[in-house]
PDB file of C-alpha atoms and ligand atoms in Angstrom:
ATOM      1  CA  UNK A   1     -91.112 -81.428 173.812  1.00  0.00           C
ATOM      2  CA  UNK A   2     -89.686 -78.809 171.755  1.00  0.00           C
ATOM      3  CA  UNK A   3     -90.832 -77.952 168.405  1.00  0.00           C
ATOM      4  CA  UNK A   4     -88.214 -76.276 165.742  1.00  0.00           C
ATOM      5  CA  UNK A   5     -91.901 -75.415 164.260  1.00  0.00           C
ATOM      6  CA  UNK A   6     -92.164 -73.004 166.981  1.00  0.00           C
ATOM      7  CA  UNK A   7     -90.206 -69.760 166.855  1.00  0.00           C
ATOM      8  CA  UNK A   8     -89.818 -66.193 168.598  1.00  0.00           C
ATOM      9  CA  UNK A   9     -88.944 -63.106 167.154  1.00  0.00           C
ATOM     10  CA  UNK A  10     -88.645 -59.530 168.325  1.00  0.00           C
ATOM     11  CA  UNK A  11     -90.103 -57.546 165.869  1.00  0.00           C
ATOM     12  CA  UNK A  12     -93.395 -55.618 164.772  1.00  0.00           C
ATOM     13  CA  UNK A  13     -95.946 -58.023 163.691  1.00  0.00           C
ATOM     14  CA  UNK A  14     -97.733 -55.628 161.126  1.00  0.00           C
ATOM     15  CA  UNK A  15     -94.561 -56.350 158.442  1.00  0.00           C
ATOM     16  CA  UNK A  16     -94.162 -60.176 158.555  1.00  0.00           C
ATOM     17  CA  UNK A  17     -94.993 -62.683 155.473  1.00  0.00           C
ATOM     18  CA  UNK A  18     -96.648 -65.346 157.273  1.00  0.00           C
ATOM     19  CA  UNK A  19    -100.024 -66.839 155.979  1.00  0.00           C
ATOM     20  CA  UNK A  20    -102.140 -64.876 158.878  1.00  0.00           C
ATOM     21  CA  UNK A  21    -101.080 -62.668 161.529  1.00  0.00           C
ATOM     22  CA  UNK A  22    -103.405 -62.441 164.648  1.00  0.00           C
ATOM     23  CA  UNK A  23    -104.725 -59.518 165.905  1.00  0.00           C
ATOM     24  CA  UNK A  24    -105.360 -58.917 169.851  1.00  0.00           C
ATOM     25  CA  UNK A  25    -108.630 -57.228 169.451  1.00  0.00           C
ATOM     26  CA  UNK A  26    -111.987 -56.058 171.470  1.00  0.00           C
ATOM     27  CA  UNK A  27    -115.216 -57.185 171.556  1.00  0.00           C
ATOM     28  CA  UNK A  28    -115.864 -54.328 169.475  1.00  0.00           C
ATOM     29  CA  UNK A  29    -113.033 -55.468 166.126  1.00  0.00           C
ATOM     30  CA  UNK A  30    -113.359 -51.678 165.150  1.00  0.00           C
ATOM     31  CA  UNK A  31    -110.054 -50.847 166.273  1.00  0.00           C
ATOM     32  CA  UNK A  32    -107.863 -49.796 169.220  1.00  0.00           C
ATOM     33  CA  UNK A  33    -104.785 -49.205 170.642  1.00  0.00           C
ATOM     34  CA  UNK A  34    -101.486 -51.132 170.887  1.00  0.00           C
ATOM     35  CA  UNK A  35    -101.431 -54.082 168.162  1.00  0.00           C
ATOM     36  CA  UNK A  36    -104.854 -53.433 167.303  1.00  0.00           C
ATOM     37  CA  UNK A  37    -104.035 -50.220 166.266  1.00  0.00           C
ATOM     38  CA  UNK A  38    -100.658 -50.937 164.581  1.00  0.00           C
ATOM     39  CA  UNK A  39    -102.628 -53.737 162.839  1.00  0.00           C
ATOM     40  CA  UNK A  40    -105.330 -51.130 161.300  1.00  0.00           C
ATOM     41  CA  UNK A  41    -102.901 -48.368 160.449  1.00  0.00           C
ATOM     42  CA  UNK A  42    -100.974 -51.405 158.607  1.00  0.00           C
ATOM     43  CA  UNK A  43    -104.019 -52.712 156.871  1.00  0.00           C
ATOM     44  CA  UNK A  44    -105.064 -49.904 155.776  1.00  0.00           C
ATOM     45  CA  UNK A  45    -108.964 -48.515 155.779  1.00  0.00           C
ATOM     46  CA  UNK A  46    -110.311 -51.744 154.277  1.00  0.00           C
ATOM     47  CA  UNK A  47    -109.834 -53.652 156.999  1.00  0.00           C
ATOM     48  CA  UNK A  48    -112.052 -51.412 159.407  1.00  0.00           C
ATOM     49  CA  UNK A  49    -114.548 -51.574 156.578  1.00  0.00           C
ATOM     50  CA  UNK A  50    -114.445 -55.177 156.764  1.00  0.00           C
ATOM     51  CA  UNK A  51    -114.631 -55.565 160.510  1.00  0.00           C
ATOM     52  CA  UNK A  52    -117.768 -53.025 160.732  1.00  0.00           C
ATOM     53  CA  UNK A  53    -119.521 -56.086 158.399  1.00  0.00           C
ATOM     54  CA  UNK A  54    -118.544 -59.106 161.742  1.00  0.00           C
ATOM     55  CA  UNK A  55    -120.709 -57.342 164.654  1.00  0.00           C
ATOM     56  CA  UNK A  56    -118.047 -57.819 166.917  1.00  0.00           C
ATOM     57  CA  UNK A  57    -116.359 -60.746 168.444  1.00  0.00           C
ATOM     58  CA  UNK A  58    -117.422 -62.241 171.629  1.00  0.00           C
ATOM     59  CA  UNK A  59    -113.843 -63.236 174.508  1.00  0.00           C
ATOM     60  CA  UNK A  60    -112.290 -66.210 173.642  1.00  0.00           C
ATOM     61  CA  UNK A  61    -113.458 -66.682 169.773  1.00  0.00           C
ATOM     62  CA  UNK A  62    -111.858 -65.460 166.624  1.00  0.00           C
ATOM     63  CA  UNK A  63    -113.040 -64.129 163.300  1.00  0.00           C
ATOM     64  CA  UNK A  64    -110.863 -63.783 160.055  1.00  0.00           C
ATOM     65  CA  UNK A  65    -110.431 -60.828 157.435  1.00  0.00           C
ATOM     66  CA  UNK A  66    -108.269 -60.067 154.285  1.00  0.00           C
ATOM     67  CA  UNK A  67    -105.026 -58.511 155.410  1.00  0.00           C
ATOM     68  CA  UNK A  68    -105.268 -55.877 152.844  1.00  0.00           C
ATOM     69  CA  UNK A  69    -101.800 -53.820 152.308  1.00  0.00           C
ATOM     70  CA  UNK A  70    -100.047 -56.220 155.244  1.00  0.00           C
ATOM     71  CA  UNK A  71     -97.731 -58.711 153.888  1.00  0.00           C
ATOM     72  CA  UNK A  72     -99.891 -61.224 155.687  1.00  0.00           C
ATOM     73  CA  UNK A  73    -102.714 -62.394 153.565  1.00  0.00           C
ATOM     74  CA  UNK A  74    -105.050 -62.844 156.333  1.00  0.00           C
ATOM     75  CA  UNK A  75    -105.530 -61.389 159.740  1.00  0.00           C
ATOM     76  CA  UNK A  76    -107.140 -63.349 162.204  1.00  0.00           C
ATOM     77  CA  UNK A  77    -108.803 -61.325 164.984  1.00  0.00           C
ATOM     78  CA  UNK A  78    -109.236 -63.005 168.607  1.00  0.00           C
ATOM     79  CA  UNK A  79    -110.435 -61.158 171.955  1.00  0.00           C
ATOM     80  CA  UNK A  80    -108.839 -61.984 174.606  1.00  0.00           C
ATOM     81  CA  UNK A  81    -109.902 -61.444 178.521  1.00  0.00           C
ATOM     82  CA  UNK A  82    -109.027 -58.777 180.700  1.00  0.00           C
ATOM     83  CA  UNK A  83    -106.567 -60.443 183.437  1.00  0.00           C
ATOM     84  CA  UNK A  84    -108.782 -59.817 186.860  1.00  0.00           C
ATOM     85  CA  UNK A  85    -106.531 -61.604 189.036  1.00  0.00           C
ATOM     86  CA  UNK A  86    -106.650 -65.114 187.523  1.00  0.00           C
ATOM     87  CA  UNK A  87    -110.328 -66.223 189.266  1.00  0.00           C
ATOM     88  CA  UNK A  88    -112.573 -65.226 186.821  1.00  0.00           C
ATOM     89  CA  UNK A  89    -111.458 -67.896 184.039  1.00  0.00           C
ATOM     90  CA  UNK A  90    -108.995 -65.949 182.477  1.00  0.00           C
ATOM     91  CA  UNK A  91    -106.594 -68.994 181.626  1.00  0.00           C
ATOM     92  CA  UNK A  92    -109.426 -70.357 179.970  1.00  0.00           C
ATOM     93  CA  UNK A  93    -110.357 -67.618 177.761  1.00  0.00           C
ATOM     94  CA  UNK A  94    -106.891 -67.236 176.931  1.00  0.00           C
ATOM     95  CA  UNK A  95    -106.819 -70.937 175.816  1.00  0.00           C
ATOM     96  CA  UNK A  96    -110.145 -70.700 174.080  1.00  0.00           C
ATOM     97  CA  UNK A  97    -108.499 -67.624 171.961  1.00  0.00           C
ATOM     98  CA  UNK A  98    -105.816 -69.374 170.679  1.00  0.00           C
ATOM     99  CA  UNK A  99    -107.828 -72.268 169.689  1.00  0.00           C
ATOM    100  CA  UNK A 100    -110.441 -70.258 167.960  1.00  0.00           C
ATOM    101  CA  UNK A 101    -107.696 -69.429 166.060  1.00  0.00           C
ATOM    102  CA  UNK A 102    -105.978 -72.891 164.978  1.00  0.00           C
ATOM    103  CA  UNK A 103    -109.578 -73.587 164.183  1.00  0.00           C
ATOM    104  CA  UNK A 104    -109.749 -70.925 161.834  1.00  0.00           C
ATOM    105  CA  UNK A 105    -106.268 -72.434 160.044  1.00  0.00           C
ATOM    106  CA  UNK A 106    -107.283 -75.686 159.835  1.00  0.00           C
ATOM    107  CA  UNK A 107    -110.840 -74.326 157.588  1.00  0.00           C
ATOM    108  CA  UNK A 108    -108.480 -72.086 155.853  1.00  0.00           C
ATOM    109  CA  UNK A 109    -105.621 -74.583 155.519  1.00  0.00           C
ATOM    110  CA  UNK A 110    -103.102 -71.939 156.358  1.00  0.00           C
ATOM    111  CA  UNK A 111     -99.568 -73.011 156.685  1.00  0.00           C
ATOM    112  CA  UNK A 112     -98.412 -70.723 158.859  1.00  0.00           C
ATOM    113  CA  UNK A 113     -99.265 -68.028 161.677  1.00  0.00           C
ATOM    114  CA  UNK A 114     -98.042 -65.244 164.044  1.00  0.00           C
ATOM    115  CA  UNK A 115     -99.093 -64.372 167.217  1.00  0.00           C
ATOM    116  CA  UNK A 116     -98.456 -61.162 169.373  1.00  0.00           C
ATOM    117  CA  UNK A 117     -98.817 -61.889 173.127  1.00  0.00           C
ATOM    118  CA  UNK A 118    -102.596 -61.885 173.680  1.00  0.00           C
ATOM    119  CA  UNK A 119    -104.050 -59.997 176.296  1.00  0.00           C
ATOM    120  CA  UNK A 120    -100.481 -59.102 178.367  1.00  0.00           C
ATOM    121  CA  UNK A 121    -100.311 -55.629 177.181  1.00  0.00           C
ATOM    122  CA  UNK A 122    -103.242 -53.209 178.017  1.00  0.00           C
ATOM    123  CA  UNK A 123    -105.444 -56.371 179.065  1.00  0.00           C
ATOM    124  CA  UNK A 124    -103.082 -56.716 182.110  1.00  0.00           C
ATOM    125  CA  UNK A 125    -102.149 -60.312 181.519  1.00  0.00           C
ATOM    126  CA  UNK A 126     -98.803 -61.753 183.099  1.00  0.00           C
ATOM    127  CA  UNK A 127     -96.762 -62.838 180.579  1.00  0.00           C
ATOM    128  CA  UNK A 128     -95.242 -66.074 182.072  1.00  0.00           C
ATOM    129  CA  UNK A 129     -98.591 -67.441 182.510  1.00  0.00           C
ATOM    130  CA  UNK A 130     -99.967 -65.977 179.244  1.00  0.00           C
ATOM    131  CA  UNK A 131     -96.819 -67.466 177.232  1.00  0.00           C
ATOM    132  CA  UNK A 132     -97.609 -70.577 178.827  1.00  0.00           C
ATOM    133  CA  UNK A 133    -101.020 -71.041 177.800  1.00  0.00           C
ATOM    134  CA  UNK A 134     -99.496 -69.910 174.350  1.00  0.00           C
ATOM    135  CA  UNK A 135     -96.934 -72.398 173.940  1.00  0.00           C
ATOM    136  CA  UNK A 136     -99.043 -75.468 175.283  1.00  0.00           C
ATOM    137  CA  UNK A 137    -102.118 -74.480 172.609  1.00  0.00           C
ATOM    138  CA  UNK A 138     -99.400 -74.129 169.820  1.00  0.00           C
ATOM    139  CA  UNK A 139     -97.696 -77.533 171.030  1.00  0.00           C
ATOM    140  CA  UNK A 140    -101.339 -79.610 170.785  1.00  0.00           C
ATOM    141  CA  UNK A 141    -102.114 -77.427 167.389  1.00  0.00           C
ATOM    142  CA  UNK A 142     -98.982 -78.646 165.624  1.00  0.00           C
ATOM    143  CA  UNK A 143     -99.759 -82.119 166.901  1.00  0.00           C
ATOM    144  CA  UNK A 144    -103.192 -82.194 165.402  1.00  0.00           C
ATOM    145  CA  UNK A 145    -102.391 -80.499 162.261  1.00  0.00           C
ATOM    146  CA  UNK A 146     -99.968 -81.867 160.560  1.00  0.00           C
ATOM    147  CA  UNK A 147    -100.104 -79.133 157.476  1.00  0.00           C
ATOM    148  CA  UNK A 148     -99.310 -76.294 159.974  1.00  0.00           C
ATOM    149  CA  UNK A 149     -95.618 -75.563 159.531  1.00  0.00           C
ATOM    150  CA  UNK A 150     -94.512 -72.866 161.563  1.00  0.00           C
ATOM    151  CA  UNK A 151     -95.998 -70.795 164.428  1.00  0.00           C
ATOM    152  CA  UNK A 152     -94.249 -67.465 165.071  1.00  0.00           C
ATOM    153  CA  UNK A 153     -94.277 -65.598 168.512  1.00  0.00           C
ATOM    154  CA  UNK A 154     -93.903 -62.116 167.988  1.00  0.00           C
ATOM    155  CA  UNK A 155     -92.392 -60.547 171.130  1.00  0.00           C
ATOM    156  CA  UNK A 156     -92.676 -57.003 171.321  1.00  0.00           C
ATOM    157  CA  UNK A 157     -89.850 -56.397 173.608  1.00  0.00           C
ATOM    158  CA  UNK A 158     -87.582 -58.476 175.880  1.00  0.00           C
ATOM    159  CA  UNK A 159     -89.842 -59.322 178.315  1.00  0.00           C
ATOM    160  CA  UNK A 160     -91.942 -61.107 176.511  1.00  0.00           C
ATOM    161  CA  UNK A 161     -89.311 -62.943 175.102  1.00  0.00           C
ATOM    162  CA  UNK A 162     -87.930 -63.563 177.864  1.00  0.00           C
ATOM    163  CA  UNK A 163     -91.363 -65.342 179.058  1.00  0.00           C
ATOM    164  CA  UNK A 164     -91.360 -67.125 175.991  1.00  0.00           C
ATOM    165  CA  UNK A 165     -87.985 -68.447 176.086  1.00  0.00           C
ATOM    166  CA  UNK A 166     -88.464 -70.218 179.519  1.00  0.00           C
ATOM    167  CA  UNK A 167     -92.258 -71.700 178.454  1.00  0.00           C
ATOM    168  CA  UNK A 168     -90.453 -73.329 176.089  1.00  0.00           C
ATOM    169  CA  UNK A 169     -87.554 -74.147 178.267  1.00  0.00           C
ATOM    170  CA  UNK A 170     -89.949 -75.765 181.073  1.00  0.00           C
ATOM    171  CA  UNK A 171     -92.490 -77.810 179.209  1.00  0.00           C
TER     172      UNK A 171
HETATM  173  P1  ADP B   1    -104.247 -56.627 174.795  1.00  0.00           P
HETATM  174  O1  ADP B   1    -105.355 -55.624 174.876  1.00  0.00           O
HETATM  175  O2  ADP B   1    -104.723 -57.996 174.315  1.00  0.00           O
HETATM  176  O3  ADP B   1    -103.449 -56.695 176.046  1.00  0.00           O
HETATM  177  P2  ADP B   1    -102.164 -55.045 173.470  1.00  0.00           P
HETATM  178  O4  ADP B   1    -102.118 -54.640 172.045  1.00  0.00           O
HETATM  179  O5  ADP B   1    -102.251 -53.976 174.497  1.00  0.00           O
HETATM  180  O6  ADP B   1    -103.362 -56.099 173.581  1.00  0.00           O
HETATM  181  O7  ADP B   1    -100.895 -55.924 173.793  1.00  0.00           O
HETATM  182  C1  ADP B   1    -100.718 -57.260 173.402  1.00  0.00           C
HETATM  183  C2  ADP B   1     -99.242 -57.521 173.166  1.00  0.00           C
HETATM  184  O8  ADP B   1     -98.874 -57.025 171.875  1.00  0.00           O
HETATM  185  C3  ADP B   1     -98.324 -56.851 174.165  1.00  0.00           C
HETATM  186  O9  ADP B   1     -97.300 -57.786 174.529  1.00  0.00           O
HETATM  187  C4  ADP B   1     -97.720 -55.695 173.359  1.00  0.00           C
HETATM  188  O10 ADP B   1     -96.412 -55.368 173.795  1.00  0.00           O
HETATM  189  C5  ADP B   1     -97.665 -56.302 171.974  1.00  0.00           C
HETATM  190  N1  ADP B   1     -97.615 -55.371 170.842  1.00  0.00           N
HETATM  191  C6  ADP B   1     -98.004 -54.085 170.755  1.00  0.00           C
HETATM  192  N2  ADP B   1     -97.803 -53.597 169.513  1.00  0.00           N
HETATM  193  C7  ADP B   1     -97.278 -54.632 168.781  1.00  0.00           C
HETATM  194  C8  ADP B   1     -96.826 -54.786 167.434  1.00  0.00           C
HETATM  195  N3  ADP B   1     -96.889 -53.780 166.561  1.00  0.00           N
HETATM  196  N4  ADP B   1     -96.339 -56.006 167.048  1.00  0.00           N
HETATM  197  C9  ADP B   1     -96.281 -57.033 167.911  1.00  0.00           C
HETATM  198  N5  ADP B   1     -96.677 -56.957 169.191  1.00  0.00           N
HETATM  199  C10 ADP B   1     -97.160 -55.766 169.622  1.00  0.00           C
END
């Protein structure tokens, strides 16, 4: 099934309107490279400030913040696992992350919410499995919550669409 709720773009993340972008964090939320760090330059220094308060985020759960100068008025920070060759539960973390975060949008009742491709960039991830995982958590989100309006997959450069393009295709 497709969704029309469900929709890619290729842009940066750190300047769309949506009710909560999601950051791919560390354990540590205090900042790093790639989106992490595009997401904290963004944000400005009030969003470190706020992270230093969580004490870190374990793999596989989320925590939300303020989005401070984004245009996003929350930023919901999951950590997602290091790809080790797919035996050491990977898929599953990657599930649990994007869960953790429709979990968070139901308490907040957020309308809607855009993703970056968790854990395929430095994390080492494949992107045709990660995208998959993505696409079948967003698929059972929008079925359970019926206020959730639009999910956004932010693709960071053809490839990812690419991915994208045929988890949505195949499904
Ligand atoms: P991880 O450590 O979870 O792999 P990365 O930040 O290294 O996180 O990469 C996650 C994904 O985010 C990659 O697909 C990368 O290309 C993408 N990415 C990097 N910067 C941005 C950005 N500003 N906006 C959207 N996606 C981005």
């Amino acid at each position: 099934m497709t969704s029309d709720k469900i929709q890619l773009t290729e842009e940066d993340i750190t300047g769309i309107k949506a009710d909560a972008i999601v950051n791919a964090a560390n354990n540590s939320l205090l900042g790093g490279g790639g989106v992490d760090g595009a997401i904290h330059r963004a944000a400005g220094p009030e969003l470190l400030a706020q992270c230093r308060g969580l004490g870190g985020c374990p793999t596989g759960e989320a925590r939300i913040t303020k989005g401070y100068n984004l245009p996003a008025a929350w930023v919901i920070h999951t950590v997602g696992p290091v790809w080790r060759g797919g035996t050491q539960g990977e898929p599953e973390l990657l599930a649990r992350c994007y869960r953790s975060c429709f979990s968070l949008v139901r308490e907040y009742g957020l309308k809607t919410i855009a993703f970056p491709a968790i854990s395929t960039g430095v994390y080492g991830y494949p992107k045709e499995e990660a995208s998959r995982i993505a696409v079948r958590e967003a698929r059972r989100a929008l079925a359970e919550n019926k206020e959730l309006t639009a999910i956004l997959f932010v693709c960071f450069n053809s490839a990812t669409r690419l991915a994208y393009q045929k988890a949505l295709a195949d499904d």
